[in-house]
DNA sequence: GGAACCATAACGCTGCGTTACGGTGG
DNA sequence: TCCACCGTAACGCAGCGTTATGGTTC
């Protein structure tokens, strides 16, 4: 039995446009084509092919994948590999959706509590050459003095400025390392150290220069990391950006 | 502090092209534009805007959504509604991924057992006017006789043909209803009944006219439905398509 | 002769990446 | 003068939906 495209599309539960598109891709060629009118004719066996295509598509396969998997040259091996890939994608997509869900629930909670949600994003930073002074202090405010010492010693070039935090109050002592970016031309040595901030993947967020806000933002980044398969890798960074502070948590997978 | 697009893109962890695109959309306008050279200049506060955009995007928002949510005319209400929508989407996406996972695991199992996986798809069928004869029989083969009676009584017009199964062996008795599609012009009444197959959403799959294959396919559709929030709604249908049988399970949500 | 069906061709959607081509800044 | 940087403009991607225009079948 032969069907014209309209009837076949109704039987197959798919649009005419899609059928023409699949024909053009070579994914589902009509069983016959009238040479004069170019009318497409499909047969009942092709309903099953179509169902196979739709089923694979519903599992997340691309039309290219499907074309390869259904082609005559395709082996059981290849079909299996396609399913394995699709399985993997589905797994990733499930965990991603799960994380999104948990994060949104957290954000909705904060909103209900009258606070604004803290946007946290992932960012890659390449390595930066810096001059720095590392110091232990009694309270965070004491770090200001160290920063001023550094700025006096180094001609600041308009590059990045900030602080690396090696230990924070929770660990019993406070240890920080103010730094400023320096150009490649080697400057004279002085009271400061020349090092290189390693390149890193980082979770970042912004906060006002205000202790209360800082605490919220630190907590938010911690929760963000907690939802993902990352761990902290190295000292946290705070970058000065005008009136704003960018908080960076360097990460490594696993 | 002002940044040119290249530096800003590095600080923000996003491509130059994307920044220009966001400018064009009005999503993130540069703080200043040089009138002569058209160079874009961004400031540090825009890093935070950018992070907000990226964070929302990561939660699945479209750029349009984000533009509305971050616009000055947007209220807390609207931002909340956006999060609710995103939450809903994430939930759908999670269950969809979960179903895909379970289904693929089933298919991989069948493949390992040496069988081919059965493609099952959802399909909408509109209502069809049919002539039919309903009958109880002792074994499935007896239904052939009823089908022949029907075909003798009705001028078959090349439309759909098949059987509705009201009861199957598992329920103790077998009751089926062979039918053939008829045109709108009312035919004479005879030994058959005129009814209308209601329109329905159906889970369908194809099988060879072979009892063993039929059993596999019925099982596959059952499992398919089991993974979703559907229930059976009415008699199953079998449609004859040349050498092929299309098995249809009518469904209703919940 | 008109309604329903078929055909091809071309543009639209998202969210950018990717040339191509030319002006700027240091 | 060179090279890195900036600009606009236009096409490409997936998977079709949506006209626009014209032939075919009943």
XYZ file of C-alpha atoms (C1' of nucleotides) in Angstrom:
560
model
C 0.000 0.000 0.000
C 1.288 3.425 -0.881
C 0.415 6.637 0.920
C 0.817 10.194 -0.231
C 2.664 12.449 2.100
C -0.418 13.918 3.785
C -1.946 10.599 4.737
C 1.415 9.183 5.759
C 2.039 12.168 8.000
C -1.279 11.591 9.770
C -0.612 7.892 10.172
C 2.858 8.584 11.444
C 1.903 11.429 13.739
C 4.392 13.851 12.253
C 4.159 16.973 10.126
C 4.442 17.012 6.354
C 7.213 19.558 6.658
C 9.224 17.229 8.828
C 8.803 14.379 6.364
C 10.072 16.549 3.525
C 12.938 17.617 5.708
C 13.868 14.026 6.542
C 13.731 13.197 2.845
C 16.106 16.039 2.100
C 18.505 14.819 4.786
C 18.343 11.314 3.381
C 17.045 10.131 6.734
C 13.728 8.754 5.515
C 13.446 8.584 1.760
C 9.983 7.928 0.284
C 9.565 4.445 -1.144
C 8.756 6.012 -4.510
C 8.618 9.391 -6.185
C 6.483 10.216 -9.208
C 8.908 11.389 -11.831
C 6.494 13.833 -13.391
C 4.852 15.474 -10.389
C 7.586 14.794 -7.813
C 4.887 13.516 -5.476
C 6.341 11.410 -2.659
C 4.881 7.980 -1.914
C 5.495 6.112 1.318
C 4.636 2.537 2.259
C 3.542 0.945 5.506
C 6.986 -0.407 6.369
C 8.232 3.125 6.559
C 5.881 3.793 9.449
C 8.094 1.555 11.488
C 11.256 3.295 10.330
C 9.646 6.569 11.250
C 8.778 5.269 14.706
C 12.375 4.205 15.198
C 13.556 7.660 14.253
C 11.107 9.311 16.596
C 11.975 6.984 19.451
C 15.680 7.737 19.118
C 14.975 11.427 18.860
C 12.941 11.266 22.063
C 15.973 9.716 23.732
C 17.974 12.784 22.765
C 19.722 11.632 19.617
C 20.487 14.152 16.877
C 19.262 13.500 13.352
C 22.850 12.897 12.338
C 23.261 10.280 15.038
C 20.094 8.605 13.891
C 21.115 8.626 10.267
C 24.353 6.909 11.156
C 22.711 4.400 13.469
C 19.994 3.412 10.993
C 22.178 3.360 7.916
C 22.866 0.001 6.320
C 26.530 0.264 7.157
C 25.770 0.523 10.870
C 26.648 -2.415 13.088
C 25.130 -3.525 16.368
C 28.321 -2.150 17.926
C 27.595 1.339 16.672
C 23.988 1.252 17.762
C 25.157 0.229 21.195
C 27.666 3.037 21.324
C 24.946 5.493 20.415
C 22.814 4.250 23.292
C 25.771 4.521 25.626
C 26.341 8.114 24.568
C 22.675 8.934 24.993
C 22.707 7.335 28.421
C 25.621 9.463 29.440
C 23.970 12.619 28.156
C 20.784 11.804 29.999
C 22.724 11.256 33.192
C 24.498 14.609 32.858
C 21.268 16.329 32.067
C 19.598 14.781 35.097
C 22.262 15.886 37.540
C 22.370 19.339 35.951
C 18.621 19.668 36.356
C 18.862 18.434 39.924
C 21.481 21.056 40.760
C 19.439 23.770 39.125
C 16.470 22.692 41.196
C 18.338 22.760 44.489
C 19.932 26.090 43.678
C 16.641 27.691 42.714
C 15.025 26.413 45.868
C 17.805 28.079 47.822
C 17.361 31.295 45.887
C 13.609 31.268 46.439
C 14.250 30.827 50.133
C 16.531 33.852 50.213
C 14.006 35.870 48.258
C 11.289 34.998 50.755
C 13.608 36.064 53.569
C 13.784 39.452 51.909
C 17.323 39.082 50.614
C 18.491 39.175 47.046
C 19.893 35.972 45.615
C 23.648 35.983 45.005
C 24.639 35.169 41.417
C 27.565 32.731 41.352
C 29.312 31.800 38.117
C 32.243 29.751 36.932
C 35.162 31.556 35.363
C 38.578 30.696 33.954
C 41.430 33.018 34.846
C 44.857 32.711 33.301
C 47.958 33.172 35.395
C 49.012 36.672 36.491
C 52.382 37.950 37.618
C 52.067 39.837 40.875
C 54.042 41.498 43.610
C 52.780 40.613 47.067
C 53.411 40.714 50.796
C 52.202 37.852 52.947
C 51.343 38.558 56.565
C 49.557 37.268 59.644
C 47.281 39.708 61.380
C 45.037 39.782 64.409
C 41.949 41.184 62.745
C 40.955 41.740 59.144
C 41.266 45.520 59.432
C 44.995 45.175 60.120
C 45.497 43.981 56.574
C 44.878 47.540 55.372
C 48.275 48.559 56.672
C 49.997 45.780 54.721
C 48.160 46.811 51.590
C 49.366 50.370 51.985
C 52.945 49.167 52.442
C 52.661 47.191 49.224
C 51.198 50.059 47.276
C 53.955 52.371 48.430
C 56.622 49.889 47.354
C 55.171 49.058 43.917
C 54.338 51.496 41.133
C 50.743 50.446 40.590
C 50.083 49.994 36.924
C 46.313 49.978 36.812
C 46.223 46.177 36.725
C 44.488 43.818 39.088
C 44.707 44.366 42.830
C 43.492 42.175 45.631
C 44.212 39.849 48.478
C 44.863 36.123 48.714
C 43.477 34.660 51.917
C 45.564 31.726 53.166
C 43.849 31.371 56.526
C 40.740 32.976 57.825
C 39.402 33.654 61.284
C 37.612 30.299 61.471
C 40.957 28.470 61.385
C 42.308 30.316 64.440
C 44.608 32.766 62.734
C 44.249 35.249 59.899
C 46.807 35.161 57.121
C 46.507 37.160 53.951
C 48.608 38.253 51.014
C 47.795 41.537 49.335
C 48.991 41.647 45.731
C 49.115 43.924 42.723
C 49.590 42.920 39.117
C 52.898 43.895 37.536
C 53.987 44.117 33.951
C 56.479 41.701 32.423
C 59.348 44.164 32.647
C 61.052 43.054 35.829
C 60.784 45.765 38.485
C 63.365 46.195 41.257
C 63.032 43.930 44.218
C 62.064 45.451 47.519
C 60.098 44.473 50.560
C 57.714 42.448 48.466
C 57.802 39.082 46.746
C 57.356 38.372 43.052
C 55.093 35.431 42.358
C 52.619 34.228 39.859
C 48.963 33.611 40.582
C 48.354 30.286 38.871
C 45.663 29.981 36.254
C 42.559 28.440 37.711
C 38.916 27.630 37.321
C 37.031 29.659 39.854
C 33.609 30.138 41.287
C 33.083 33.853 41.680
C 30.568 36.327 43.013
C 30.506 40.019 43.794
C 29.917 41.828 47.034
C 29.971 45.252 48.559
C 32.994 46.101 50.720
C 30.935 45.355 53.796
C 31.518 42.505 56.236
C 27.898 41.475 56.441
C 27.498 41.211 52.694
C 30.836 39.416 52.436
C 29.607 36.718 54.778
C 26.467 36.135 52.672
C 28.508 35.932 49.496
C 31.069 33.557 50.958
C 28.251 31.345 52.163
C 26.580 31.414 48.759
C 29.734 30.334 46.956
C 30.233 27.559 49.495
C 26.721 26.262 48.857
C 27.231 26.586 45.117
C 30.348 24.438 45.287
C 28.636 22.006 47.614
C 26.084 21.241 44.907
C 28.787 20.358 42.402
C 31.689 17.941 42.154
C 34.333 20.521 42.952
C 36.678 21.113 45.838
C 38.596 24.148 46.902
C 42.096 24.326 45.414
C 44.237 26.994 46.981
C 43.696 30.322 48.690
C 40.568 32.336 48.022
C 41.078 35.611 46.213
C 39.444 38.969 46.647
C 39.813 41.383 43.760
C 39.191 45.102 44.063
C 37.037 46.528 41.307
C 36.196 50.117 42.087
C 33.422 50.051 44.691
C 33.030 46.321 44.197
C 34.779 43.235 45.461
C 35.042 40.098 43.351
C 35.311 36.987 45.505
C 37.030 34.055 43.819
C 37.221 30.466 45.062
C 39.757 28.463 43.010
C 38.462 24.974 42.251
C 39.587 21.570 41.135
C 37.384 18.727 39.951
C 36.527 15.726 42.124
C 37.769 52.347 35.676
C 36.914 51.652 32.057
C 37.768 48.543 30.112
C 37.842 47.966 26.387
C 35.897 45.022 25.167
C 38.837 42.611 25.042
C 39.942 43.154 28.607
C 36.381 43.177 29.860
C 35.710 39.887 28.124
C 38.696 38.304 29.878
C 37.685 39.698 33.260
C 34.141 38.547 32.727
C 35.001 35.142 31.354
C 32.943 35.528 28.215
C 33.687 35.970 24.530
C 33.941 39.321 22.781
C 31.368 38.153 20.293
C 28.910 37.436 23.054
C 29.411 40.899 24.529
C 28.725 42.526 21.193
C 25.685 40.329 20.826
C 24.369 41.313 24.250
C 24.923 44.949 23.357
C 22.915 44.522 20.201
C 20.085 42.897 22.152
C 20.143 45.720 24.669
C 20.865 43.181 27.363
C 24.204 44.612 28.481
C 24.972 48.001 27.021
C 28.530 49.304 27.393
C 28.847 52.140 29.910
C 30.243 54.348 27.160
C 30.839 54.273 23.427
C 33.430 56.394 21.658
C 31.482 58.424 19.125
C 34.283 58.465 16.590
C 35.640 54.916 16.685
C 32.544 53.177 18.055
C 34.789 51.440 20.588
C 32.806 50.032 23.503
C 33.866 50.818 27.080
C 32.680 48.847 30.080
C 33.099 49.575 33.778
C 33.606 47.336 36.779
C 29.989 47.485 37.908
C 29.025 45.795 34.672
C 31.004 42.744 35.677
C 28.355 42.129 38.265
C 25.547 42.636 35.767
C 27.281 40.187 33.510
C 27.562 37.643 36.314
C 23.862 37.993 36.984
C 23.108 37.358 33.343
C 25.360 34.330 33.262
C 23.921 32.932 36.461
C 20.363 33.195 35.154
C 21.407 31.678 31.870
C 22.948 28.746 33.714
C 19.615 28.224 35.424
C 18.019 27.843 32.007
C 16.621 31.315 31.374
C 16.449 32.639 27.815
C 18.075 35.944 26.998
C 14.617 37.429 26.596
C 13.630 36.258 30.054
C 16.778 37.790 31.467
C 16.246 41.069 29.695
C 12.782 41.339 31.162
C 13.880 40.276 34.636
C 16.792 42.713 34.776
C 15.047 45.641 33.161
C 14.288 48.651 35.320
C 10.581 48.080 34.950
C 10.859 44.615 36.480
C 9.445 44.067 39.955
C 10.417 41.548 42.608
C 7.183 39.794 41.636
C 8.355 39.245 38.102
C 11.784 38.031 39.156
C 10.099 35.566 41.425
C 7.831 34.373 38.652
C 10.848 33.822 36.459
C 12.472 31.664 39.112
C 9.260 29.705 39.502
C 9.143 29.044 35.780
C 12.769 27.995 35.755
C 12.158 25.694 38.678
C 9.298 24.062 36.856
C 11.377 23.616 33.727
C 14.210 22.096 35.701
C 11.810 19.678 37.337
C 10.389 18.597 33.975
C 13.818 18.239 32.544
C 14.932 16.130 35.478
C 12.059 13.677 35.220
C 12.459 13.514 31.449
C 16.136 12.695 31.841
C 15.322 10.129 34.483
C 12.829 8.412 32.194
C 15.281 8.432 29.328
C 17.853 6.835 31.605
C 15.570 4.050 32.744
C 14.375 3.379 29.229
C 17.878 3.230 27.811
C 18.945 0.870 30.574
C 16.072 -1.368 29.597
C 17.033 -1.175 25.941
C 20.664 -1.969 26.711
C 19.498 -4.986 28.658
C 17.472 -6.231 25.707
C 20.392 -5.639 23.390
C 22.664 -7.686 25.640
C 20.075 -10.456 25.639
C 20.381 -10.501 21.868
C 17.035 -8.898 21.154
C 16.374 -5.678 19.299
C 14.930 -2.840 21.336
C 11.318 -1.970 20.552
C 10.754 1.651 19.548
C 7.681 3.063 21.277
C 6.332 6.492 20.429
C 3.432 8.728 21.343
C 0.904 9.551 18.659
C -2.337 11.480 18.340
C -5.109 9.868 16.315
C -8.283 11.678 15.446
C -11.609 9.914 15.546
C -12.516 7.462 12.801
C -15.914 6.183 11.718
C -15.897 2.418 11.517
C -18.068 -0.591 10.981
C -17.385 -3.357 13.479
C -18.508 -6.673 14.957
C -17.844 -7.372 18.611
C -17.440 -10.974 19.695
C -16.192 -13.296 22.432
C -14.004 -16.133 21.326
C -12.186 -19.034 22.900
C -8.803 -18.455 21.336
C -7.291 -15.623 19.376
C -7.336 -17.537 16.101
C -11.130 -17.674 16.227
C -11.233 -13.952 15.654
C -10.185 -14.545 12.037
C -13.634 -15.847 11.292
C -15.281 -12.717 12.650
C -12.934 -10.576 10.591
C -13.907 -12.429 7.454
C -17.605 -11.980 8.243
C -17.036 -8.275 8.611
C -15.089 -7.968 5.397
C -17.790 -9.785 3.510
C -20.459 -7.483 4.899
C -18.633 -4.197 4.309
C -17.258 -2.896 1.034
C -13.701 -2.284 2.181
C -12.574 1.097 1.004
C -8.835 0.886 1.501
C -9.035 2.681 4.819
C -7.846 1.510 8.207
C -8.529 -2.036 9.341
C -7.879 -3.617 12.671
C -9.176 -5.032 15.912
C -10.155 -3.496 19.233
C -9.336 -5.791 22.130
C -11.805 -5.369 24.988
C -10.596 -8.316 27.026
C -7.573 -10.469 26.592
C -6.693 -13.966 27.698
C -5.216 -12.746 30.985
C -8.639 -11.544 32.147
C -10.210 -14.966 31.672
C -12.074 -14.375 28.458
C -11.146 -13.029 25.049
C -13.291 -10.316 23.551
C -12.396 -8.428 20.430
C -13.987 -6.162 17.862
C -12.690 -6.223 14.312
C -13.373 -2.990 12.472
C -12.901 -1.359 9.091
C -12.952 2.329 8.343
C -15.922 3.585 6.345
C -16.499 6.763 4.443
C -18.951 9.435 5.603
C -21.626 8.378 3.155
C -23.808 6.200 5.307
C -23.725 2.595 4.098
C -26.607 0.202 4.603
C -26.853 -1.460 7.954
C -26.218 -5.151 8.187
C -24.797 -7.579 10.652
C -22.290 -5.013 11.826
C -22.427 -1.941 14.032
C -21.527 1.607 13.061
C -19.443 3.350 15.669
C -16.714 5.908 15.976
C -13.266 5.213 17.319
C -12.703 8.194 19.590
C -9.710 10.408 19.064
C -6.971 9.534 21.480
C -3.388 9.933 22.500
C -1.699 6.610 22.074
C 1.514 4.825 22.746
C 2.295 2.736 19.700
C 4.787 0.226 18.428
C 5.040 -2.154 15.511
C 5.306 -5.900 15.414
C 5.330 -8.815 13.052
C 2.099 -10.832 12.863
C 3.680 -13.416 15.159
C 2.545 -14.220 18.689
C 6.015 -14.252 20.165
C 6.897 -10.848 18.787
C 3.503 -9.528 19.825
C 4.196 -10.487 23.411
C 7.505 -8.599 23.419
C 5.916 -5.521 21.929
C 2.989 -5.525 24.339
C 5.449 -5.812 27.201
C 7.566 -2.981 25.863
C 4.603 -0.620 25.600
C 3.538 -1.569 29.107
C 6.971 -0.713 30.457
C 7.002 2.509 28.444
C 3.735 3.593 29.998
C 4.931 2.501 33.411
C 7.736 5.033 33.240
C 5.342 7.882 32.538
C 2.317 9.429 34.178
C -0.194 7.792 31.898
C -2.843 5.171 32.332
C -4.652 2.998 29.860
C -7.872 4.537 28.594
C -9.994 2.121 26.643
C -9.442 -0.961 24.518
C -6.100 -1.535 22.860
C -6.089 -1.385 19.090
C -4.282 -3.440 16.512
C -4.054 -1.938 13.044
C -3.195 -3.966 9.965
C -0.567 -2.375 7.756
C 0.454 -4.763 5.058
C 2.814 -7.279 6.649
C 2.992 -5.170 9.768
C 0.843 -4.754 12.846
C 0.626 -1.425 14.650
C -0.191 -1.895 18.313
C -1.888 1.073 19.936
C -2.526 1.639 23.649
C -4.896 4.583 24.162
C -3.798 6.733 27.094
C -5.062 9.350 29.484
C -2.928 11.505 31.766
C -2.608 10.886 35.528
C -14.410 24.724 -11.564
C -13.069 24.892 -6.938
C -11.233 22.597 -2.800
C -7.789 19.945 -1.083
C -3.465 18.239 -1.941
C 1.269 18.351 -3.667
C 5.815 20.670 -5.057
C 10.027 23.883 -4.439
C 12.250 27.941 -2.527
C 13.291 31.124 0.901
C 13.156 33.190 5.333
C 12.596 32.908 10.708
C 13.692 31.116 15.445
C 18.180 30.795 19.604
C 22.638 32.022 20.965
C 26.088 32.784 19.572
C 30.895 31.045 16.473
C 33.147 32.098 12.352
C 34.937 34.279 8.595
C 35.745 38.627 5.814
C 37.164 43.117 5.436
C 38.790 47.434 7.147
C 39.839 51.213 10.707
C 42.734 52.278 15.522
C 46.252 52.444 19.146
C 50.811 52.173 20.681
C 55.650 50.164 9.977
C 53.828 46.316 12.357
C 50.729 43.994 15.216
C 47.204 43.502 18.343
C 42.844 45.321 18.944
C 38.463 47.299 17.576
C 34.387 47.894 14.322
C 30.364 46.220 11.130
C 28.230 42.842 8.124
C 27.018 38.344 6.706
C 26.748 33.483 6.893
C 26.433 28.921 9.599
C 24.556 25.409 13.248
C 19.744 22.228 14.403
C 15.279 21.128 13.430
C 12.060 22.256 11.681
C 7.603 26.174 11.233
C 5.985 29.523 8.169
C 4.858 31.964 4.223
C 4.874 32.524 -0.955
C 3.961 30.779 -5.333
C 2.390 27.475 -8.533
C 1.128 22.648 -10.319
C -2.139 18.161 -9.489
C -6.111 15.362 -8.343
C -10.854 14.633 -7.591
